[in-house]
Coordinates of C-alpha atoms in Angstrom, one line a residue:
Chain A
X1 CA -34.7 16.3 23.1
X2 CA -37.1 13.5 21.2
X3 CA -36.0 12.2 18.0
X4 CA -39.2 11.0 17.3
X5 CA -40.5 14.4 17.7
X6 CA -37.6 16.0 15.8
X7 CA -38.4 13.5 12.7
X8 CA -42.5 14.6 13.0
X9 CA -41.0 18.1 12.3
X10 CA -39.0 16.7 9.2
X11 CA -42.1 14.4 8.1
X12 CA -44.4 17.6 8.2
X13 CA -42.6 19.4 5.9
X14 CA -43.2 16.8 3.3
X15 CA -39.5 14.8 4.4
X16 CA -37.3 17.5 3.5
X17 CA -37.2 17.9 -0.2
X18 CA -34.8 19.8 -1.0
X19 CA -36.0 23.4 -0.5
X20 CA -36.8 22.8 3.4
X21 CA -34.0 23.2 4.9
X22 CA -34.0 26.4 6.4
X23 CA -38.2 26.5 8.0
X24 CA -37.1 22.4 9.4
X25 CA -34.2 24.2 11.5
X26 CA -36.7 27.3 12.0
X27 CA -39.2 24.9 12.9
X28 CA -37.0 22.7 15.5
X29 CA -35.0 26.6 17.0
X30 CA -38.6 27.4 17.8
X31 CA -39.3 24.2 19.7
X32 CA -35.6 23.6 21.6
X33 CA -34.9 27.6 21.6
X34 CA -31.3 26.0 20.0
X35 CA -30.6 23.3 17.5
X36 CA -29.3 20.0 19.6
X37 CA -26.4 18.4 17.7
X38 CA -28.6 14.8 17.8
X39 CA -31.3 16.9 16.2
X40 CA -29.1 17.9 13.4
X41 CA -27.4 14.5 12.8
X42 CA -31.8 13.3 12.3
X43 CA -32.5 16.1 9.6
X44 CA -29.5 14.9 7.7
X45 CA -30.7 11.3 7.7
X46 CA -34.4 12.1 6.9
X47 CA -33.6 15.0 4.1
X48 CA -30.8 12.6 2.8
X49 CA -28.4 16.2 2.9
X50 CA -25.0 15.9 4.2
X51 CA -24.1 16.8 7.6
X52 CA -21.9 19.2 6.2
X53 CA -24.7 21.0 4.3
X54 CA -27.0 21.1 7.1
X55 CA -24.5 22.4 9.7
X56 CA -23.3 25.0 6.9
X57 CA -26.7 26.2 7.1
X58 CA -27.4 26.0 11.1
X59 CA -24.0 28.0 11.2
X60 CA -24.6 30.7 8.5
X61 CA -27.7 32.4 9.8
X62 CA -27.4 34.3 12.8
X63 CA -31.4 33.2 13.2
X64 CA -29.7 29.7 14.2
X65 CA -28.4 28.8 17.4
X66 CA -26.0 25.6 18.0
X67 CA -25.8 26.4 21.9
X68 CA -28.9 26.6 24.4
X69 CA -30.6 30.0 25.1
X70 CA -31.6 31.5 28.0
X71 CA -35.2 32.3 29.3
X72 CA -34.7 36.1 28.7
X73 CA -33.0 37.4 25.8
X74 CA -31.3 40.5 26.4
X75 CA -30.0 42.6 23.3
X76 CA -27.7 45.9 23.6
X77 CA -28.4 47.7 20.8
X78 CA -24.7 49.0 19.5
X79 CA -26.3 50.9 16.4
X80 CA -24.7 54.0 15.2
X81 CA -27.0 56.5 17.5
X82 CA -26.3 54.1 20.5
X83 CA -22.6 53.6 19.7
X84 CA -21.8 57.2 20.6
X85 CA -24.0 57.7 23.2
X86 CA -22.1 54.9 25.0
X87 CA -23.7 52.2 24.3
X88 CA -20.2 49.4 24.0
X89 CA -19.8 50.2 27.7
X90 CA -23.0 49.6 28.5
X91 CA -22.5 45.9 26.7
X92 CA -19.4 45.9 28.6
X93 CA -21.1 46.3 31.7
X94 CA -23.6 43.8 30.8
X95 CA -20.8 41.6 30.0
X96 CA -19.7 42.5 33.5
X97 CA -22.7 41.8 35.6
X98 CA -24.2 39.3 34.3
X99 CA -20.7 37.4 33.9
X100 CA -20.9 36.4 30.2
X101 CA -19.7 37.3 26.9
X102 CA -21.2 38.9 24.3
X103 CA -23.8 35.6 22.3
X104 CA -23.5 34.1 25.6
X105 CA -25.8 32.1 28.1
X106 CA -25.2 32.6 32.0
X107 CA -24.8 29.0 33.4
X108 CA -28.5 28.9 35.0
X109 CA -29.5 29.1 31.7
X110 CA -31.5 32.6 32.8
X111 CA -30.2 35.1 30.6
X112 CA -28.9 35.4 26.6
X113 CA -26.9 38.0 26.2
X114 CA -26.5 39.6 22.4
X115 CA -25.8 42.6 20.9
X116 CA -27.7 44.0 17.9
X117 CA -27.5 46.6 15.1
X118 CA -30.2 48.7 15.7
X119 CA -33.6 48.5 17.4
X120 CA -35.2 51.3 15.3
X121 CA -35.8 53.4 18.6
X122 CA -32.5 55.8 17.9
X123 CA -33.5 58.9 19.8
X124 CA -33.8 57.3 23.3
X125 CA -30.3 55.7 23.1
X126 CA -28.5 53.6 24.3
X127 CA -31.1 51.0 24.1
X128 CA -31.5 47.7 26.3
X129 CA -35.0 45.3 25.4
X130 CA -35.5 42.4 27.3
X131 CA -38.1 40.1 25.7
X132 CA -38.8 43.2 23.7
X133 CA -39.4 45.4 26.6
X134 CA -37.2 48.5 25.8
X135 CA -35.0 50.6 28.1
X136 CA -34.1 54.0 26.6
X137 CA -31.2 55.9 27.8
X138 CA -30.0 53.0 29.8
X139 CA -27.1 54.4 32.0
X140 CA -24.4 52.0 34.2
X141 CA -26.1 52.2 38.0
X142 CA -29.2 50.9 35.8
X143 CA -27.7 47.8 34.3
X144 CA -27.6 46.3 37.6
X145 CA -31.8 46.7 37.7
X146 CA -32.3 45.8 34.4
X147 CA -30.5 42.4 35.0
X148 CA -32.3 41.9 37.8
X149 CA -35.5 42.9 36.1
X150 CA -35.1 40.4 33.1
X151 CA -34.3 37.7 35.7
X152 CA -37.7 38.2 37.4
X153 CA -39.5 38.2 33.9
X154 CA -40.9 41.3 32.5
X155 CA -43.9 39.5 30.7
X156 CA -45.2 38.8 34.3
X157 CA -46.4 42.7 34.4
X158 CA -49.9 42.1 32.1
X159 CA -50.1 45.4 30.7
X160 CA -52.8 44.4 27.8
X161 CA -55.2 44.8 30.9
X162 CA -54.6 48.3 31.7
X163 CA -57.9 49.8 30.7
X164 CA -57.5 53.3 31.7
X165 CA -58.2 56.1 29.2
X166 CA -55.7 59.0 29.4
X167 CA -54.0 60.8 26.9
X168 CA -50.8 60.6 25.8
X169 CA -48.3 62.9 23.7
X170 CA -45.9 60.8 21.2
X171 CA -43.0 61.6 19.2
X172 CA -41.1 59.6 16.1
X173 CA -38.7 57.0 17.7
X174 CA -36.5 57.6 14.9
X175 CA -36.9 61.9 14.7
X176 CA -37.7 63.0 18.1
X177 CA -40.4 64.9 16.3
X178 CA -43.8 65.3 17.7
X179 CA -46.5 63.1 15.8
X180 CA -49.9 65.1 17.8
X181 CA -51.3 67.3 15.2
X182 CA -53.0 70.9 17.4
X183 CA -55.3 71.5 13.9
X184 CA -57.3 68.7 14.5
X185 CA -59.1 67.0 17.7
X186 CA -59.8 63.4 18.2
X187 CA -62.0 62.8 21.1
X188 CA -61.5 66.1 22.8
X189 CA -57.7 65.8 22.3
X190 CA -55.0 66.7 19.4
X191 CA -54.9 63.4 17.3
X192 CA -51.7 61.6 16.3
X193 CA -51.1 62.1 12.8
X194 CA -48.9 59.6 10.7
X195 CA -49.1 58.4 7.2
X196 CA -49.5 55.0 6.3
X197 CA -49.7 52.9 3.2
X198 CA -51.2 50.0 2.3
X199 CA -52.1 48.3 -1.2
X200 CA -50.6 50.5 -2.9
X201 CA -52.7 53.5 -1.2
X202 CA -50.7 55.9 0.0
X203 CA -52.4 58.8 2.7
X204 CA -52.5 59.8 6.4
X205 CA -53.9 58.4 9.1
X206 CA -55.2 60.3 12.3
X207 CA -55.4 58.4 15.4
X208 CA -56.7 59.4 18.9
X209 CA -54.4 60.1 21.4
X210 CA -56.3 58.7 24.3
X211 CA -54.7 55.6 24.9
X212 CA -57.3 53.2 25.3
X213 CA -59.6 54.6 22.8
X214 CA -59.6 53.2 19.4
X215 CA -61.3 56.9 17.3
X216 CA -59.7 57.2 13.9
X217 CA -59.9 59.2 11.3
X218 CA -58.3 58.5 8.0
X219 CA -57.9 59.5 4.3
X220 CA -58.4 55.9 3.0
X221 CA -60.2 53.4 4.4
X222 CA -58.4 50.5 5.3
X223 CA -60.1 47.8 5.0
X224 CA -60.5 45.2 8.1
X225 CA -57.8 43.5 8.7
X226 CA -55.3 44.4 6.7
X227 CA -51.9 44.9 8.1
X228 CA -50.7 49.1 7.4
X229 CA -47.2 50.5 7.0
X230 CA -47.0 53.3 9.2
X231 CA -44.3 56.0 8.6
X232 CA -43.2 59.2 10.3
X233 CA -44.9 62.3 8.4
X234 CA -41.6 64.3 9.5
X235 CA -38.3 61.5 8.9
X236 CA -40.4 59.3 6.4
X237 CA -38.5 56.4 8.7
X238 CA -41.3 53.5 8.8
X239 CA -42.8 53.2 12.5
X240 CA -41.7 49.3 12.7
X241 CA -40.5 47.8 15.9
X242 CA -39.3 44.1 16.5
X243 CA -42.5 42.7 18.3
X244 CA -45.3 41.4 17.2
X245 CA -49.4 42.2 18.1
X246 CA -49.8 39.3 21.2
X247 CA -53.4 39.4 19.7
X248 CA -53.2 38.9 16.4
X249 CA -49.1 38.1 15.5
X250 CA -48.9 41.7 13.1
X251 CA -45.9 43.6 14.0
X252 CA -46.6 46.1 16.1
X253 CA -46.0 49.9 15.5
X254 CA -43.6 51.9 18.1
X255 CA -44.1 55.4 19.3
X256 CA -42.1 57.7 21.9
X257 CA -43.9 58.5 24.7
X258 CA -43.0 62.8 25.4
X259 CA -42.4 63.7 28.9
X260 CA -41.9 60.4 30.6
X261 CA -40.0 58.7 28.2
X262 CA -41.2 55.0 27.5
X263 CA -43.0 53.5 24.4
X264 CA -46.0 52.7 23.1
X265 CA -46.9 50.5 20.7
X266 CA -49.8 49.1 18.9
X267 CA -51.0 46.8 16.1
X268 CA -50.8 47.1 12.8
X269 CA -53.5 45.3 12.0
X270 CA -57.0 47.5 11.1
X271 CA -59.6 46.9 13.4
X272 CA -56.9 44.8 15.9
X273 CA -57.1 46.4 19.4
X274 CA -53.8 45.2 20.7
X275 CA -51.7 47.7 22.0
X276 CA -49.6 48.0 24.8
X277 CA -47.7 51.1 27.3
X278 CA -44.1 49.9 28.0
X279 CA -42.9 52.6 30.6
X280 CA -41.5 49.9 32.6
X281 CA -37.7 51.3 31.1
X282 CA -38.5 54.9 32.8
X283 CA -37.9 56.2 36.0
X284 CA -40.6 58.0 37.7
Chain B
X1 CA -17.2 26.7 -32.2
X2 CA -16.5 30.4 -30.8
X3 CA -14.0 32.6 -32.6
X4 CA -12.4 35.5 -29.9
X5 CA -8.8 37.2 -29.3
X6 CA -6.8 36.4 -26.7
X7 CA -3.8 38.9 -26.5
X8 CA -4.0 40.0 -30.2
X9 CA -4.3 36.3 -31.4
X10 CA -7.2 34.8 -33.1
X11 CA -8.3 31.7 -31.5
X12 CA -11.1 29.4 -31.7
X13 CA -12.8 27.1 -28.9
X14 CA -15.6 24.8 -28.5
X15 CA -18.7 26.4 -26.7
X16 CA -18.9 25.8 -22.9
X17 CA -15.4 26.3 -22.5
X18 CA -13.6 28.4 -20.2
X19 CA -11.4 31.6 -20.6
X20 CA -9.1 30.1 -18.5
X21 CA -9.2 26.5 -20.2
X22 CA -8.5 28.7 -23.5
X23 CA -6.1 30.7 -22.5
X24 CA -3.7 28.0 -21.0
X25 CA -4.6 25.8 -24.4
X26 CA -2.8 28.7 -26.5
X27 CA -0.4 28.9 -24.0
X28 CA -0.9 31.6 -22.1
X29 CA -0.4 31.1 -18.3
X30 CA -3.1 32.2 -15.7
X31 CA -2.1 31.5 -12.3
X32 CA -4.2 30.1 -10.3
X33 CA -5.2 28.8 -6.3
X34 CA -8.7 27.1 -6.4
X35 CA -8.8 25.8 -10.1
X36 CA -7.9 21.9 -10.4
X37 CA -8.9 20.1 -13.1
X38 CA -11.7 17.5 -12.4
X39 CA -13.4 20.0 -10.1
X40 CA -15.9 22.5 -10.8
X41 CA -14.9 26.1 -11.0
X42 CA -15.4 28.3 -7.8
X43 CA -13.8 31.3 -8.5
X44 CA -12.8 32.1 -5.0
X45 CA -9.3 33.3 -5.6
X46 CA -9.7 35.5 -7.9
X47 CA -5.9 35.2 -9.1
X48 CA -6.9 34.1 -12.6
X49 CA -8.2 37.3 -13.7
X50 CA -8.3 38.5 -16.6
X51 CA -9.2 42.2 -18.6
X52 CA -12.4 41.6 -21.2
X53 CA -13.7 44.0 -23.1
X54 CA -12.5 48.1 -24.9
X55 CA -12.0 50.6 -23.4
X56 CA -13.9 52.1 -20.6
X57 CA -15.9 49.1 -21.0
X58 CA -12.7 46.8 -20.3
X59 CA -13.4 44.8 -16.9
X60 CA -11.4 42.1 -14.9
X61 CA -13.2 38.9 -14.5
X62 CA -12.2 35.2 -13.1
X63 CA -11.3 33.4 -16.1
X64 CA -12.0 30.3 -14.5
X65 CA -16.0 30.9 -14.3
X66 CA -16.3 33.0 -17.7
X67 CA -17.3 31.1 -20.5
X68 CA -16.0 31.8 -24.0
X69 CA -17.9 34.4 -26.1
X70 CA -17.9 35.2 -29.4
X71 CA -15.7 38.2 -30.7
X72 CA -14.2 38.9 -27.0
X73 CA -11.1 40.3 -26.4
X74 CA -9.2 39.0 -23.8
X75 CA -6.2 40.4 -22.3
X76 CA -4.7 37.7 -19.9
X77 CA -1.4 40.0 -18.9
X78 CA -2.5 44.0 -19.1
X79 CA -0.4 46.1 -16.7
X80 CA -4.3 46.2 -15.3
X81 CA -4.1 42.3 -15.1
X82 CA -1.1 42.0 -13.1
X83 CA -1.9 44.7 -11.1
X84 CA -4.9 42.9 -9.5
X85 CA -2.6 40.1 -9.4
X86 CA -0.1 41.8 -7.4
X87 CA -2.8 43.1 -5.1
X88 CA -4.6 39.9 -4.6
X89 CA -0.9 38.1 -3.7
X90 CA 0.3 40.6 -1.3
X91 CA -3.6 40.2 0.5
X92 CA -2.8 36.1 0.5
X93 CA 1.0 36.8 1.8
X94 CA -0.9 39.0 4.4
X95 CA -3.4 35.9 5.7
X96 CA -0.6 33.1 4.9
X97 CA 3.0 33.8 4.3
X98 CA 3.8 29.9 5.2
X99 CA 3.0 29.2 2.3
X100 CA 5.2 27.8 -0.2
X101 CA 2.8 27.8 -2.8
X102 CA 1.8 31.5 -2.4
X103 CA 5.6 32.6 -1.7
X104 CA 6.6 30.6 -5.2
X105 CA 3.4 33.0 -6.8
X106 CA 4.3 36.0 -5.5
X107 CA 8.1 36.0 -6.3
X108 CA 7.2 35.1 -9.9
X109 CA 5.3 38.3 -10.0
X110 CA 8.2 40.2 -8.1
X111 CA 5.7 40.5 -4.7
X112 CA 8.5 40.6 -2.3
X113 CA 6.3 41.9 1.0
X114 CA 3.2 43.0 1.7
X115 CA 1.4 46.1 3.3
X116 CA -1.3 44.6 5.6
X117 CA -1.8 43.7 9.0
X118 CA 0.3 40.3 9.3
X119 CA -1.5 37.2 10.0
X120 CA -0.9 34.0 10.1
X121 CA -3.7 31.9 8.8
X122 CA -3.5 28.1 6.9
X123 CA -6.5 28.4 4.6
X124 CA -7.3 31.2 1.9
X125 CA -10.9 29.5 2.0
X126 CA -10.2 28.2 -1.8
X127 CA -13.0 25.7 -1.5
X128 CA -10.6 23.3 -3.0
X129 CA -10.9 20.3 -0.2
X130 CA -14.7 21.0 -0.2
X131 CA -14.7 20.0 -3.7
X132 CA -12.8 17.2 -3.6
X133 CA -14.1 15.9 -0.9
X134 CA -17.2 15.9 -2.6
X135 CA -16.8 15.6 -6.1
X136 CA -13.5 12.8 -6.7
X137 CA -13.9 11.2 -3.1
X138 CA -17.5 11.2 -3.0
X139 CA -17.3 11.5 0.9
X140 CA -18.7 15.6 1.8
X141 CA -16.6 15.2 5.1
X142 CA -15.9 18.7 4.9
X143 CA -17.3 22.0 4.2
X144 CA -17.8 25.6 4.8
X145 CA -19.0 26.8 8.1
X146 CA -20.2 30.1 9.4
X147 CA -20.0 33.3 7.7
X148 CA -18.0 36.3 7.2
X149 CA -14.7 36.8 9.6
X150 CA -15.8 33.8 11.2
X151 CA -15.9 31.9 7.9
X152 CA -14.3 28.6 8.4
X153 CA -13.6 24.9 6.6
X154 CA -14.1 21.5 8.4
X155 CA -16.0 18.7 9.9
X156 CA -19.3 19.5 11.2
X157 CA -19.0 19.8 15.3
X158 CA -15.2 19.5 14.8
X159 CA -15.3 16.0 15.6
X160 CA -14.1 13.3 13.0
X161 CA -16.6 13.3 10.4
X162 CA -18.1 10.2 10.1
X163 CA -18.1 10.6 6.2
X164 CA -14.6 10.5 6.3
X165 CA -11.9 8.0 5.1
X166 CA -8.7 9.6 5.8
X167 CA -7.8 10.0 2.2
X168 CA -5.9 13.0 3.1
X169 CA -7.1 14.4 -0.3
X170 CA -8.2 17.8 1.5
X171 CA -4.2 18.2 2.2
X172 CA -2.3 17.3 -0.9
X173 CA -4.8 19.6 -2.4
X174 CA -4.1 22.7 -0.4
X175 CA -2.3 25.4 -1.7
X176 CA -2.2 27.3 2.1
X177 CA -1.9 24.9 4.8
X178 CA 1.2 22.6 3.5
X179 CA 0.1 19.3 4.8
X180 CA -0.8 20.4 8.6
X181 CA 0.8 17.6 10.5
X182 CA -2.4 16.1 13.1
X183 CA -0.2 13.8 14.7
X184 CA -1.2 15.1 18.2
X185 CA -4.7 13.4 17.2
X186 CA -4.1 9.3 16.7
X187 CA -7.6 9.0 15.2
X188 CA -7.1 11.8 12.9
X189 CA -3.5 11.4 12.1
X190 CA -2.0 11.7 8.5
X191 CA 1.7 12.3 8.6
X192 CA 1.9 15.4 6.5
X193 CA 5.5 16.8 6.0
X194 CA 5.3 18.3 9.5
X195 CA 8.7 20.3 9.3
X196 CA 9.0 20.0 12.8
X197 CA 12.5 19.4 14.1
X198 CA 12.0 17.0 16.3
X199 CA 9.8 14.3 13.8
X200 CA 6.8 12.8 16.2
X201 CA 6.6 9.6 13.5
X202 CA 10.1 8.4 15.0
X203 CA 8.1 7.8 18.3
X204 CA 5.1 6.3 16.2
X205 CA 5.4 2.6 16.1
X206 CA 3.0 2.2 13.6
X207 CA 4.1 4.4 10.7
X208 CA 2.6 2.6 8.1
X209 CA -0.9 3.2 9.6
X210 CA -0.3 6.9 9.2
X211 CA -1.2 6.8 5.9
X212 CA 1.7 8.9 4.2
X213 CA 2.1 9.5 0.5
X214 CA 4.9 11.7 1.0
X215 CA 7.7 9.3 -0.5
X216 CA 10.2 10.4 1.8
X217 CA 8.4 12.4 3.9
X218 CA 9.9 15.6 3.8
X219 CA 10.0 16.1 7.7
X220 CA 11.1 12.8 8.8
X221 CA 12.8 11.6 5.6
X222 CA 11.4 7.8 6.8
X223 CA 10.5 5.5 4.0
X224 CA 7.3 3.4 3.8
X225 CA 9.0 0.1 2.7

């Protein structure tokens, strides 16, 4: 850690006035992936805050870590659909292999382990992600890959360049219910039909089901890059996952795959072509 | 000034005033945990409640944080009242029966056990040190860390805060922890009462430095002079 660099944060957002406090520690988490004790003692100084006040804060928000993470975050999701499907004794076994608690780092500083409350992807429980990769109905002979997996880093697999065209079938991640609509053909194929909103417009959306192809045909137009809320026409649930577009930073929109299993996801943004097939959970 | 009724009688009080301040002025007694004079209300305990309000309007609020209202009927000892009361006592027997303050509340209100898991916690989380750390003694050594079940009070890092003079103010304000003895930790040490039956200030050479204001201490029953 640099103090000098940890005081350029500070200075940049305008020397702490009062209000900062939170995006400085957002700001220097982001940089360090933790929040170095030296680091906090320098925000108190330059904001003129207590150390008290600032470590109050550091502590409070889950967001905030006081201990260094690992390179690969993996997060057992222990929501209510996962819960009875098994999903504590898959946590336990992750706890097991892996040799860490629970919020813990393993020593090579490798892997974070954490559990969460829900990845929004209930139907495929229980659910692993590493670095937002997900595994759906993760079972204990595969925690063993999965560690071994996160280890060898799953962001090393480029799968923005997969150009092929093929179609794919895709369900709700929240429902199970199919989203291909048989009435209407996009592209040769039975389109994807969802509903989306945006600006206060509220209509369906029908996509192509090729994966690769970017044919659309909609209600309302959206216009260019604008970020759309897509929902499940069946569950209503919005079609929101935790990553974000690696092109343009929108978050990106999760969708079962049918048949093999796996995810697929794409950008929010109108007129964004980032999209991405994660099968890498599945077993062929 | 603010005309209201508390328990029947007509009072008045100046504006900005507190239920709580008005009720003890008439002389009706609110217990309380994290009200001290000279510090700002926190309304954390919750024991000061008190029933505002008719009928199926009536509500219990902390009279340590409401401020007086014109026309309001206060009821500072409904069977609603001490209800809560009871409640909230048995829930602080439950975290910290040690206690000598809490025991001496509860027995006043005839809470002789509680129903809940036993624990056996020193700090109901008052706020009290927080605030007097920061408000009489100007220092902010302490303070509230975490959140929820892990919610917790002390120095930041749990090392010796460097804001801190060793006042000992935190202790002789706290209603849970009766003076924790610290005399395992030189650096931290303020003799506190430690009830221990084998007194560790006998060994200590340096009494004086320990910073008592226990005149005898209690534990130890050594004099300053």
């Amino acid at each position: 850690m640099n103090p000098e660099h940890i005081r350029e944060i500070v200075d940049h957002h305008e020397g702490g006035k009062k209000a900062g406090i939170i995006s400085i520690l957002e700001d220097i988490q982001a940089q360090y992936s933790y929040l170095p004790e030296e680091a906090l003692r320098i925000v108190a100084e330059k904001t003129g805050r207590s150390l008290v006040d600032i470590y109050g804060v550091a502590t409070f928000y889950k967001a905030f870590s006081l201990k260094p993470r690992g390179k690969h975050l993996v997060s057992v999701c222990l929501g209510t659909a996962c819960h009875v499907r098994g999903g504590p004794r898959i946590a336990e076994e992750f706890e097991r292999q892996s040799e860490i608690k629970t919020g813990e780092t393993t020593k090579d500083r490798e892997i974070t382990l954490e559990t969460v409350n829900c990845l929004g992807a209930c139907a495929l429980g229980p659910i692993v992600t590493v670095d937002g990769h997900y595994f759906s109905n993760v079972t204990f002979p595969r925690v063993k890959e999965i560690i071994h997996k996160a280890r060898a880093g799953l962001d090393r697999v480029d799968i923005q360049t997969d150009e092929r065209i093929f179609p794919v079938e895709v369900a709700c991640p929240r429902c199970n219910h199919s989203l291909m609509d048989r009435h209407h053909y996009i592209d040769g194929y039975p389109s994807i039909r969802v509903t989306v909103s945006f600006r206060q417009k509220h209509g369906w959306v029908r996509l192509s089901c090729l994966y690769g192809s970017f044919s659309v045909d909609q209600e309302y137009e959206a216009p260019r890059d604008t970020v759309v809320n897509f929902f499940c026409p069946h569950c209503h649930a919005e079609l929101i996952g935790a990553s974000e577009c690696m092109t343009c930073g929108a978050p990106m929109v999760p969708m079962l795959v049918r048949g093999e299993g796996g995810m697929i996801q794409i950008c929010s943004r109108r007129g964004c072509k980032g999209h991405m097939l994660d099968l890498t959970g599945v077993n062929f | 000034m603010i005309s209201l009724t508390i328990n029947g009688l007509e009072v008045s009080m100046e504006e900005g005033t507190t239920l709580l301040e008005a009720s003890r002025f008439y002389g009706f007694p609110v217990p309380t945990l994290c009200h001290l004079d000279g510090l700002s209300p926190y309304g954390a305990c919750r024991l000061c409640v008190v029933e505002i309000g008719q009928g199926a309007n009536a509500k219990l609020v902390s009279s340590c944080t409401y401020p007086v209202e014109e026309g309001l009927r206060v009821r500072t000892a409904s069977s609603r009242v001490v209800k809560a009361r009871k409640m909230i006592l048995e829930l602080f027997l439950a975290s910290c029966p040690q206690s000598k303050t809490i025991q001496d509340l509860a027995s006043s209100y005839d809470v002789r056990q509680q129903r809940f898991k036993q624990e056996h916690e020193d700090c109901i989380l008052c706020g009290l040190c927080v605030r007097i750390c920061e408000e009489q003694m100007m220092a902010k050594a302490i303070g509230f860390r975490s959140r929820g079940e892990k919610r917790s009070l002390g120095a930041p890092f749990d090392l010796k805060s460097e804001a801190c003079r060793l006042c000992g103010a935190c202790m002789y304000v706290c209603p849970a922890c009766q003076l924790r003895c610290t005399y395992t930790e030189p650096d931290k040490a303020i003799c506190g009462g430690c009830a221990n039956l084998s007194p560790p200030c006998l060994e200590k050479n340096s009494f004086d430095d320990m910073m008592c204001y226990m005149e005898p201490c209690v534990a130890c029953e050594i004099k300053k002079d």
